[in-house]
Short mmCIF file of C-alpha atoms in Angstrom, two decimals:
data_model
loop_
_atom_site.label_atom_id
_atom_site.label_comp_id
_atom_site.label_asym_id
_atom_site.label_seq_id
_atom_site.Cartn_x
_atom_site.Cartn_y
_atom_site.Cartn_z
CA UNK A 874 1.56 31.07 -3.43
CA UNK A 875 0.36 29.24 -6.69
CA UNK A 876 -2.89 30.04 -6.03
CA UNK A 877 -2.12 33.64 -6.33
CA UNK A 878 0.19 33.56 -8.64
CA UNK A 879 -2.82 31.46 -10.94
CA UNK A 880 -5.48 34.51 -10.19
CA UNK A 881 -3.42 37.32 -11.08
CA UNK A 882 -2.49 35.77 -14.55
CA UNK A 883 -5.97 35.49 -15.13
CA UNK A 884 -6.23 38.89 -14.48
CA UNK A 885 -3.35 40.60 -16.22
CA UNK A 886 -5.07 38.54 -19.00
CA UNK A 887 -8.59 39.65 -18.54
CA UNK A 888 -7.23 43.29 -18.24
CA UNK A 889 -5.69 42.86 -21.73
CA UNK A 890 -8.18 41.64 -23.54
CA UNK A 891 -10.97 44.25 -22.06
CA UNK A 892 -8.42 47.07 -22.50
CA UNK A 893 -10.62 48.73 -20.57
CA UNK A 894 -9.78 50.44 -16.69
CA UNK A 895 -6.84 52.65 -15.36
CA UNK A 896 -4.01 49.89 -14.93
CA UNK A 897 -0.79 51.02 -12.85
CA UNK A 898 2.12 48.58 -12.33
CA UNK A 899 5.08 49.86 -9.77
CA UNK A 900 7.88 48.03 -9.50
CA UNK A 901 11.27 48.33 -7.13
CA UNK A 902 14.31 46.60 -5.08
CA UNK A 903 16.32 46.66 -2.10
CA UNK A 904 19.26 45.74 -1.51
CA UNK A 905 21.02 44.86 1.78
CA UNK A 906 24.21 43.96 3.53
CA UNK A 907 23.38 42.87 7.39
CA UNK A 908 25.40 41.39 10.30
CA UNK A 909 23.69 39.51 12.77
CA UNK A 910 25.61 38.14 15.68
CA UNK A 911 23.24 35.57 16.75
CA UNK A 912 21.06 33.98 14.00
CA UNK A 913 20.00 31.33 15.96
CA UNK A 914 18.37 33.43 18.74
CA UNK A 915 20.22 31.33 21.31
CA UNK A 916 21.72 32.28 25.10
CA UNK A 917 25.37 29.69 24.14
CA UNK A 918 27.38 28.93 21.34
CA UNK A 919 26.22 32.19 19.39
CA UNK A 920 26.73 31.80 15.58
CA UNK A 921 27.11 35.23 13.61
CA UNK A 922 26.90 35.78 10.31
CA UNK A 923 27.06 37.97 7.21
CA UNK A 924 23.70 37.93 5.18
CA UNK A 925 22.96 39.53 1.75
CA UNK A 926 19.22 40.42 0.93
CA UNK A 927 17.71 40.97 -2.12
CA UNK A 928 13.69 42.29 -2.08
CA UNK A 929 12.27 42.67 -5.43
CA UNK A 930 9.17 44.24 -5.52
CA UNK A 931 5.75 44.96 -7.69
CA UNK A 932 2.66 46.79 -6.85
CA UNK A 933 -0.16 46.45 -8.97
CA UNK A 934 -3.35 48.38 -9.35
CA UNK A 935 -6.63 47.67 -11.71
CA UNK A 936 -9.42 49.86 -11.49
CA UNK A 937 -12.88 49.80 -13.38
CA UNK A 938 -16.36 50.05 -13.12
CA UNK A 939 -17.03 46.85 -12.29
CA UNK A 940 -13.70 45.10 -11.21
CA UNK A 941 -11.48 46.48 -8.94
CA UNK A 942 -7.99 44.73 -7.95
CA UNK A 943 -4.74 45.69 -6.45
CA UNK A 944 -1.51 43.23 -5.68
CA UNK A 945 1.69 43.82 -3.51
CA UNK A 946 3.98 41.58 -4.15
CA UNK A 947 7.72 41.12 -2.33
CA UNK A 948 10.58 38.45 -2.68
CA UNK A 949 12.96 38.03 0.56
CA UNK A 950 15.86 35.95 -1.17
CA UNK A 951 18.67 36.36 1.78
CA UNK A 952 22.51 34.45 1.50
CA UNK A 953 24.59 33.73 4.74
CA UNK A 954 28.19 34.22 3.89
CA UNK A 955 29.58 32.14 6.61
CA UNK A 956 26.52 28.94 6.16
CA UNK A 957 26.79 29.32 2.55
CA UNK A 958 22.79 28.93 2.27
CA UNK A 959 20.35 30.78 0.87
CA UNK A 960 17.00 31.35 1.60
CA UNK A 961 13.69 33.16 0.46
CA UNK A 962 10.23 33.97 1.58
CA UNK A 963 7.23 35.70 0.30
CA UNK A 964 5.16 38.63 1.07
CA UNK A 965 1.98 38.73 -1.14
CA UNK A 966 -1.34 40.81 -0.53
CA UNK A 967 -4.23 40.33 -3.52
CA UNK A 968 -7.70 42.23 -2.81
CA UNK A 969 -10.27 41.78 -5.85
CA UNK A 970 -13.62 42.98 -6.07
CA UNK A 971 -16.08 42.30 -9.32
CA UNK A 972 -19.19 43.59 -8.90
CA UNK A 973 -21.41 40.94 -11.03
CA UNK A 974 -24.34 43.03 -10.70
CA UNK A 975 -24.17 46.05 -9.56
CA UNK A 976 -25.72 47.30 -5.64
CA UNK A 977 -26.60 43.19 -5.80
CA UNK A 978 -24.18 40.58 -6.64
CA UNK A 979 -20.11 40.69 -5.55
CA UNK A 980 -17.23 38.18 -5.93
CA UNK A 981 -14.25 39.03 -3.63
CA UNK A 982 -11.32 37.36 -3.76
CA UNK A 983 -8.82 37.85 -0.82
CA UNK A 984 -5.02 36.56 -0.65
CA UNK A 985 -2.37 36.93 1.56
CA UNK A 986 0.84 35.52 1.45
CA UNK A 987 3.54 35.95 4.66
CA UNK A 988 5.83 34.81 6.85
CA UNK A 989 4.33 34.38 10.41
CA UNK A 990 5.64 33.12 14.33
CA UNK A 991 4.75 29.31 14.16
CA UNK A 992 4.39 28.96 18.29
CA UNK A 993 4.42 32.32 20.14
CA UNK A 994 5.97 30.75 22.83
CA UNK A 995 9.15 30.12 21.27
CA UNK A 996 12.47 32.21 20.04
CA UNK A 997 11.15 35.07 17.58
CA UNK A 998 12.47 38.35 16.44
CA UNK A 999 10.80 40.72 13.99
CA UNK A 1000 14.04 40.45 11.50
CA UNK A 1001 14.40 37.15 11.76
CA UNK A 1002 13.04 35.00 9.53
CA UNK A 1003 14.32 31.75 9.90
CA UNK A 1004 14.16 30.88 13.39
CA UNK A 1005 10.02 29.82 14.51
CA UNK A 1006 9.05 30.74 11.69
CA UNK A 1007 6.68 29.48 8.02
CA UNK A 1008 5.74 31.37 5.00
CA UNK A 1009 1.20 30.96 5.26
CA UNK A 1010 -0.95 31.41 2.36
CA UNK A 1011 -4.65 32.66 3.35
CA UNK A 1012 -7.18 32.60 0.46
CA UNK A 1013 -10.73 33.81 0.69
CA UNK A 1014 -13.00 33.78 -2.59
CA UNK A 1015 -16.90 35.01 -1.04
CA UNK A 1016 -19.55 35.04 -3.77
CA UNK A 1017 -22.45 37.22 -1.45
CA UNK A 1018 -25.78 39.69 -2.22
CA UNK A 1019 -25.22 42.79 -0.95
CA UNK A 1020 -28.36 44.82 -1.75
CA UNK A 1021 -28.31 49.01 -0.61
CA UNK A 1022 -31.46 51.19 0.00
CA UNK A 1023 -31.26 53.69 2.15
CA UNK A 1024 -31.42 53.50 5.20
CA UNK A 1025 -30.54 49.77 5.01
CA UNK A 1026 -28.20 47.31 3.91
CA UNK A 1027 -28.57 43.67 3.98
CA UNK A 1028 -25.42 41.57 2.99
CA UNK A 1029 -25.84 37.56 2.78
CA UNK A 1030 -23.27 35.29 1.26
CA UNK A 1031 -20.46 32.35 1.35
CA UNK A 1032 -17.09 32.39 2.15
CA UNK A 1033 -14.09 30.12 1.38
CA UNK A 1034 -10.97 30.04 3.34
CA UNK A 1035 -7.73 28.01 2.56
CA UNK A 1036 -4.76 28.16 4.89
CA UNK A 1037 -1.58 26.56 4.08
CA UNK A 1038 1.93 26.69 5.56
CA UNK A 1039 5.13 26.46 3.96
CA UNK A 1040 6.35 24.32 6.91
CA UNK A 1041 5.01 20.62 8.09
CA UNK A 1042 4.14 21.69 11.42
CA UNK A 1043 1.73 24.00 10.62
CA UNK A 1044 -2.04 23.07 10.88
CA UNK A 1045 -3.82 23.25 7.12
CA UNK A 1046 -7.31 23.95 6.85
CA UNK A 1047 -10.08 24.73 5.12
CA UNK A 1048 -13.25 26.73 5.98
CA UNK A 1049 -16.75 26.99 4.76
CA UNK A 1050 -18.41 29.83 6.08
CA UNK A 1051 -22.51 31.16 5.31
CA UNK A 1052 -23.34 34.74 6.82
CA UNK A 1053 -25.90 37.20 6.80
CA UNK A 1054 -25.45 40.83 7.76
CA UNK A 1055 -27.82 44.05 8.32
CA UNK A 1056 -27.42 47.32 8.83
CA UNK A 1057 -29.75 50.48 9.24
CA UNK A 1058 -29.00 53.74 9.04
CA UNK A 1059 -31.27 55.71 11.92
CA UNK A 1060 -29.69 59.35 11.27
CA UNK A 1061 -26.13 60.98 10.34
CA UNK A 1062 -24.81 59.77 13.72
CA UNK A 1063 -26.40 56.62 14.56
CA UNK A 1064 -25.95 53.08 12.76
CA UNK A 1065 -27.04 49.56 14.08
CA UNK A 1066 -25.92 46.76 12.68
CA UNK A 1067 -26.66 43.10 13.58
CA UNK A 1068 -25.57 39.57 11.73
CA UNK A 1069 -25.00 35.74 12.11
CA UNK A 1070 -22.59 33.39 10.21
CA UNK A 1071 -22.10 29.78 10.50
CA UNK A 1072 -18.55 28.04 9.84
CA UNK A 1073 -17.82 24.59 9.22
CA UNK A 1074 -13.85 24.53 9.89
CA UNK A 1075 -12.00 21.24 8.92
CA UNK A 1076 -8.09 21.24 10.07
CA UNK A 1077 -5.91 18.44 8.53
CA UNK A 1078 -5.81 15.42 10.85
CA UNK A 1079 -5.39 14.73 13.74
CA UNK A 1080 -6.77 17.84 14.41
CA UNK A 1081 -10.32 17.52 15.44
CA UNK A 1082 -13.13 19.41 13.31
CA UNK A 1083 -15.35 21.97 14.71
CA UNK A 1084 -18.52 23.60 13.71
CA UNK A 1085 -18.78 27.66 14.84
CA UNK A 1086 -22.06 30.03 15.21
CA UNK A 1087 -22.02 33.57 15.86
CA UNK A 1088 -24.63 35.96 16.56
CA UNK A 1089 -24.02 39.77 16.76
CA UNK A 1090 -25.26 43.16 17.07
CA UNK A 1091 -24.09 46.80 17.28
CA UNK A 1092 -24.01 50.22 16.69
CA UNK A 1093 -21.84 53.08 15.33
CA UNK A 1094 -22.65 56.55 17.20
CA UNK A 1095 -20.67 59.63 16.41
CA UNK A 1096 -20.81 61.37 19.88
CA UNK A 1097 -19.25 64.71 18.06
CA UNK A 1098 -17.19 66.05 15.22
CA UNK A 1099 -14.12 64.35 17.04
CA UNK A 1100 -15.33 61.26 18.76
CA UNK A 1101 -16.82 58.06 17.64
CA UNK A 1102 -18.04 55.12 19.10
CA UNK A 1103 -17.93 51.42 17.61
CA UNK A 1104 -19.24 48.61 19.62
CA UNK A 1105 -20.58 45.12 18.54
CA UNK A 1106 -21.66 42.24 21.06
CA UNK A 1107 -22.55 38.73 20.83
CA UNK A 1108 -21.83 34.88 21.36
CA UNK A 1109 -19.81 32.06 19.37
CA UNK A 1110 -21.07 28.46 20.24
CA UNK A 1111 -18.29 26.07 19.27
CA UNK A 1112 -18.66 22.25 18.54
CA UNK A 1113 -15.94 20.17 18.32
CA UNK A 1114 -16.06 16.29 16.85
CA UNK A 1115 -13.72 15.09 19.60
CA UNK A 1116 -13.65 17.42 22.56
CA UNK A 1117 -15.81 19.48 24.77
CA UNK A 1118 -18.07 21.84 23.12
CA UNK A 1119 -17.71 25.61 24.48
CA UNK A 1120 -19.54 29.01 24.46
CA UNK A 1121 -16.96 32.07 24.09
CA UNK A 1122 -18.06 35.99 24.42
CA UNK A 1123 -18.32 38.04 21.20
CA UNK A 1124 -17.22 41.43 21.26
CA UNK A 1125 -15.62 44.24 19.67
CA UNK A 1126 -15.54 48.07 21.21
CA UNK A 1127 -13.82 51.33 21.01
CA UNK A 1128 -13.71 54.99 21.35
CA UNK A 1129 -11.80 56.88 18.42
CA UNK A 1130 -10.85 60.83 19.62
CA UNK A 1131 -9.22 63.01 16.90
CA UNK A 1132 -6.79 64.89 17.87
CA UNK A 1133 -6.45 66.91 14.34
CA UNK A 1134 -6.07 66.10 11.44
CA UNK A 1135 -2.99 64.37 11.83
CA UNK A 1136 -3.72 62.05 15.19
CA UNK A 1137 -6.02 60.14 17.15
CA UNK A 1138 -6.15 58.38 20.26
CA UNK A 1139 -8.31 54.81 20.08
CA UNK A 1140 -9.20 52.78 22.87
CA UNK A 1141 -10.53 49.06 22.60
CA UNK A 1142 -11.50 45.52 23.60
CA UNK A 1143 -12.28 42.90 21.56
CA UNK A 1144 -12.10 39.43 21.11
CA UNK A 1145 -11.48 37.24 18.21
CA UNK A 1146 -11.40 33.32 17.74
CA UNK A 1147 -7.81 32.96 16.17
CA UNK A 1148 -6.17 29.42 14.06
CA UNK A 1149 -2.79 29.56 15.99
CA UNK A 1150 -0.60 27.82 13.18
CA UNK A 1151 0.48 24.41 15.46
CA UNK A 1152 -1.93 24.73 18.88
CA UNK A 1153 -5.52 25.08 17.03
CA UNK A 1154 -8.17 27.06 18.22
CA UNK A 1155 -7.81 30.29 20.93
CA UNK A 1156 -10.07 32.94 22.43
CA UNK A 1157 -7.84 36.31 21.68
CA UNK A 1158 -8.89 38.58 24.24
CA UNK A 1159 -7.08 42.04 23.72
CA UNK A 1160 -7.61 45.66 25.49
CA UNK A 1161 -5.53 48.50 24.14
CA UNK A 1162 -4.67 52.41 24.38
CA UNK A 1163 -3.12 53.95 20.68
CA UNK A 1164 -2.19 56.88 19.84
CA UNK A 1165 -0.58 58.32 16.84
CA UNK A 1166 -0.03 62.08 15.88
CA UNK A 1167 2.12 64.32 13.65
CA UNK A 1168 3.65 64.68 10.29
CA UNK A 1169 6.81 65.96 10.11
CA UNK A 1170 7.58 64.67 13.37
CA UNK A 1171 5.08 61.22 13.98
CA UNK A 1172 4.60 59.44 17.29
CA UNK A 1173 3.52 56.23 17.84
CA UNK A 1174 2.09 54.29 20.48
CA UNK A 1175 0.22 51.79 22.24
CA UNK A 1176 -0.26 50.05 25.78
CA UNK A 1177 -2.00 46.74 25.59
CA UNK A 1178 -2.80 43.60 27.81
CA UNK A 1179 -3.64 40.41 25.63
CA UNK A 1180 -5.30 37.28 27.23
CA UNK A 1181 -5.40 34.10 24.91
CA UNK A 1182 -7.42 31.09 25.66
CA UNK A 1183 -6.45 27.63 23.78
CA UNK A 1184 -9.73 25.72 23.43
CA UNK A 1185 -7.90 22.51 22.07
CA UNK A 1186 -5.26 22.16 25.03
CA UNK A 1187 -4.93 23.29 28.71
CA UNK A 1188 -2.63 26.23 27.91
CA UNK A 1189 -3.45 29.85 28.72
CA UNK A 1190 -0.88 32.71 27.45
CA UNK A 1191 -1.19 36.02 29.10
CA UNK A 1192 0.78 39.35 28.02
CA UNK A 1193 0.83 43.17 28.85
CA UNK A 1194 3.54 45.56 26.77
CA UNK A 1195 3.72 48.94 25.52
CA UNK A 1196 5.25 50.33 22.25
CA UNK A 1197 6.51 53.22 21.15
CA UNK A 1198 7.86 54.87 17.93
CA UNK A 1199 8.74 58.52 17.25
CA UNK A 1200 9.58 59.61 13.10
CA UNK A 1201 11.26 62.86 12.76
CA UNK A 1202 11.34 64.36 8.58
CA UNK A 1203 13.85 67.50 8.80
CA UNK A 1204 13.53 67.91 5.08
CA UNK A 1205 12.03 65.57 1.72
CA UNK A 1206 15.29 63.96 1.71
CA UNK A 1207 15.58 62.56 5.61
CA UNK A 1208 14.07 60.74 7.98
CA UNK A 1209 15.02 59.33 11.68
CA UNK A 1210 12.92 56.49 13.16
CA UNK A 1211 13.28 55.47 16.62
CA UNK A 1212 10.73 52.46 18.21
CA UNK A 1213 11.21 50.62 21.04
CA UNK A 1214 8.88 48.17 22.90
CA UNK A 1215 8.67 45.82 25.99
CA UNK A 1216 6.18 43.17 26.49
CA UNK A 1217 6.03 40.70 30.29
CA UNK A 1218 4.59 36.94 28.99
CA UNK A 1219 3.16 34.74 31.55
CA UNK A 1220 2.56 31.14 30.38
CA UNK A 1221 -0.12 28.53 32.43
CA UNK A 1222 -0.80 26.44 33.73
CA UNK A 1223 3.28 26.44 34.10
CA UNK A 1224 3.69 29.69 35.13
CA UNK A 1225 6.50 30.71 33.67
CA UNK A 1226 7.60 34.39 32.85
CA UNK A 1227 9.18 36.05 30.05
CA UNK A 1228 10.06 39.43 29.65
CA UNK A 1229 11.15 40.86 26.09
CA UNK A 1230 12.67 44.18 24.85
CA UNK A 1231 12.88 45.24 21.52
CA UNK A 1232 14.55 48.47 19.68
CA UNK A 1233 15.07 50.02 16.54
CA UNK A 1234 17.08 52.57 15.06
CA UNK A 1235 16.67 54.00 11.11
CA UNK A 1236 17.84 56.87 8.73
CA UNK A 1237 16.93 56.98 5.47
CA UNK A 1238 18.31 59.24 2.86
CA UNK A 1239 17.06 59.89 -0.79
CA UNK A 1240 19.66 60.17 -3.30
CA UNK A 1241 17.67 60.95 -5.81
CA UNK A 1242 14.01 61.08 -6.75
CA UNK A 1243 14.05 56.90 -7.12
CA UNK A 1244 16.81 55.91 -4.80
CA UNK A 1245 17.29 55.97 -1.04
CA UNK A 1246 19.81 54.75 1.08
CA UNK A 1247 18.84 53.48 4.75
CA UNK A 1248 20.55 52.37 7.90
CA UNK A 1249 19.23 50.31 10.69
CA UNK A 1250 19.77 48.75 13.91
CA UNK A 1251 17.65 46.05 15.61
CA UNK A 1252 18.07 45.02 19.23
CA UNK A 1253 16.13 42.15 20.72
CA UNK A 1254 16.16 40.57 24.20
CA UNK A 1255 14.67 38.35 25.63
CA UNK A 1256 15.05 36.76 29.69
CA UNK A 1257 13.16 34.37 30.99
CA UNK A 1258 12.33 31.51 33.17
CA UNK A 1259 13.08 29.06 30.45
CA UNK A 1260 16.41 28.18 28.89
CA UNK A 1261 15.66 28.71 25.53
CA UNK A 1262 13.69 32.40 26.80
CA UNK A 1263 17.30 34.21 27.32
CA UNK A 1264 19.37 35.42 24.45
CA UNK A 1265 20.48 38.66 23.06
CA UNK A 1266 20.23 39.64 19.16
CA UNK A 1267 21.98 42.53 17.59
CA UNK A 1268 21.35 43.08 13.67
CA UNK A 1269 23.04 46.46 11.39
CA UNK A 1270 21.78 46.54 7.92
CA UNK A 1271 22.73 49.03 5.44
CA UNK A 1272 20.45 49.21 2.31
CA UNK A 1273 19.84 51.00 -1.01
CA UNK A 1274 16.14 51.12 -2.21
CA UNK A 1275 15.44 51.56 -6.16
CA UNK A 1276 11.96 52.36 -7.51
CA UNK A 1277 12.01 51.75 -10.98
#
């Protein structure tokens, strides 16, 4: 979190002293009353508890010709009556672009700041923020070339990447990454791209270090006015100082179909090499069906079927679910939300089975033109093979929201 809190002074001074740009600061609160009657996510000896939240917020927003920034910014600070503790975390998302020389040189600067699952095998609920869990703070700052000329665009550059977590278990590291990317334009519909990066990745001990190539290519082909396709394809060689070195599939493809103007249904498969925070290195494979339509009344929704490899341990963590949300605007004033979700887990080389349902329930009513008042209901459940798989969690919140 210092390190963003350290680059946005420098910018709210920079902005200052240029006086030049549109600058737009937004700031607001919530604040909520919940009852939760088992904070410790646990099948015996459920504790419930009363728990005050306060969520200060700030959104900031910088533009210019040359330098273009935006910050969200949230404080959870929550208080359990019946502990008598209090607790916070962070959300924090900084994008920065300055555009040394322009259609040539760029410095980005990338920040985020959350609260994440520490071991997605364990206890977790999407309101709960203190069981599995650690605030993570993921910097990027990428000096790169990025030259345009129709019908091509060649990007070549470095990337840093810092990840810290709030909690001792997680796995710090740092990555150094050098890529080169190209892309040619053939007609309206048709774009192929190809690139390469190398990363040198160096966890805190004992984690081993590894050394990563890529090599991709692709294309982008608009098939009509309503249908797109996106597909890249390659390889990732990965060395690692102290185990076996492996070769894992590159690839990333979909079909986007508009419905109107207000929908679209996506299909994909990709895969992505992912830092789990405690279990190092996995191959994220992922297939999914979304679909979301509507205005006044929204619907949400996706069936997926996630495969993840661990390169650094014998463990293999499969998954299929589906989700569902529907959002229902009568008038400006209200709005209904209804989601609900199920997901089947299947752990090896154990073999154990988990099966998790999850529900929510909202209304949200503006007062006025700045303040809204909201009620919600989660339900989480969770039954599984494992002991510590099977518990029940109920949580009602009433909240008021103030923009200021």
């Amino acid at each position: 979190m210092l390190q963003a809190v350290t680059v946005v002074s420098a910018m709210l001074f920079l902005c200052a002293e240029s006086g030049a740009g549109e600058f737009s600061i937004k700031p607001s609160i919530i604040l909520r009353e919940e009852y939760d009657d088992n904070i410790y996510l646990t099948k015996d000896n459920k504790e419930s508890d009363y728990i005050t939240r306060v969520l200060p917020s700030l959104n900031m927003k910088y533009s210019a010709p040359l330098w273009d920034w935006s910050l969200d910014y949230t404080l959870n600070w929550w208080y359990y009556a019946k502990l008598r503790q209090g607790k916070d975390s962070h959300y924090a998302r900084l994008v920065s672009q300055i555009k040394v020389i322009q259609n040539f040189l760029y410095f980005d600067v990338h920040d985020n700041y959350e609260s994440v699952v520490l071991n997605t095998r364990a206890a977790s609920t999407e309101s709960n923020l203190l069981q599995n869990r650690s605030d993570t703070n993921n910097l990027s700052v990428s000096p790169y070339i990025k030259y345009q000329a129709d019908p091509f665009v060649v990007s070549t550059g470095y990337r840093y990447n810092n990840i810290w977590y709030r909690e001792a278990s997680g796995i710090k590291r740092q990555m150094h990454t050098g890529f080169v990317t190209g892309e040619y334009k053939i007609s309206p519909v048709l774009t192929l791209q190809t690139g390469a990066e190398y990363t040198a990745d160096r966890p805190e001990e004992p984690e081993p270090d590894n050394n990563r190539v890529s090599v991709f290519a692709g294309a982008i082909y608009k098939i009509s006015p309503k249908l797109k396709f996106d597909g890249t394809l390659g390889c990732r060689w990965i060395n690692f100082d102290e185990l076996d070195d492996t070769t894992r599939p590159l690839y990333n493809v979909g079909f986007i179909y508009l419905l109107s103007k207000q929908g679209q249904i996506e299909l994909r498969a990709k895969s992505t090499i992912v830092q789990s925070p405690e279990d190092g290195l996995y191959d994220s494979r992922i297939e999914e069906v979304v679909v979301r339509y509507g205005e006044a009344v929204s619907v949400n929704g996706s069936i997926f079927h996630r495969y993840d490899i661990y390169l650094e341990e014998d463990r293999k963590d499969e998954a299929y679910g589906v989700i569902a949300g529907l959002e229902y605007r009568p008038d400006q004033r209200l709005t209904f939300s209804i989601k609900g979700g199920y997901e089947r887990d299947k752990y090896l080389p154990d073999d154990d089975k988990r099966n998790i349902y999850t529900a929510f329930l909202g209304v949200d009513y503006k007062l006025t033109a700045k303040a809204t008042l909201g009620l919600t209901y989660y339900y989480n459940k969770s039954d599984g093979d494992r002991r510590a798989d099977n518990y029940t969690d109920n949580v009602v919140g009433l909240q008021l929201k103030i923009e200021i």
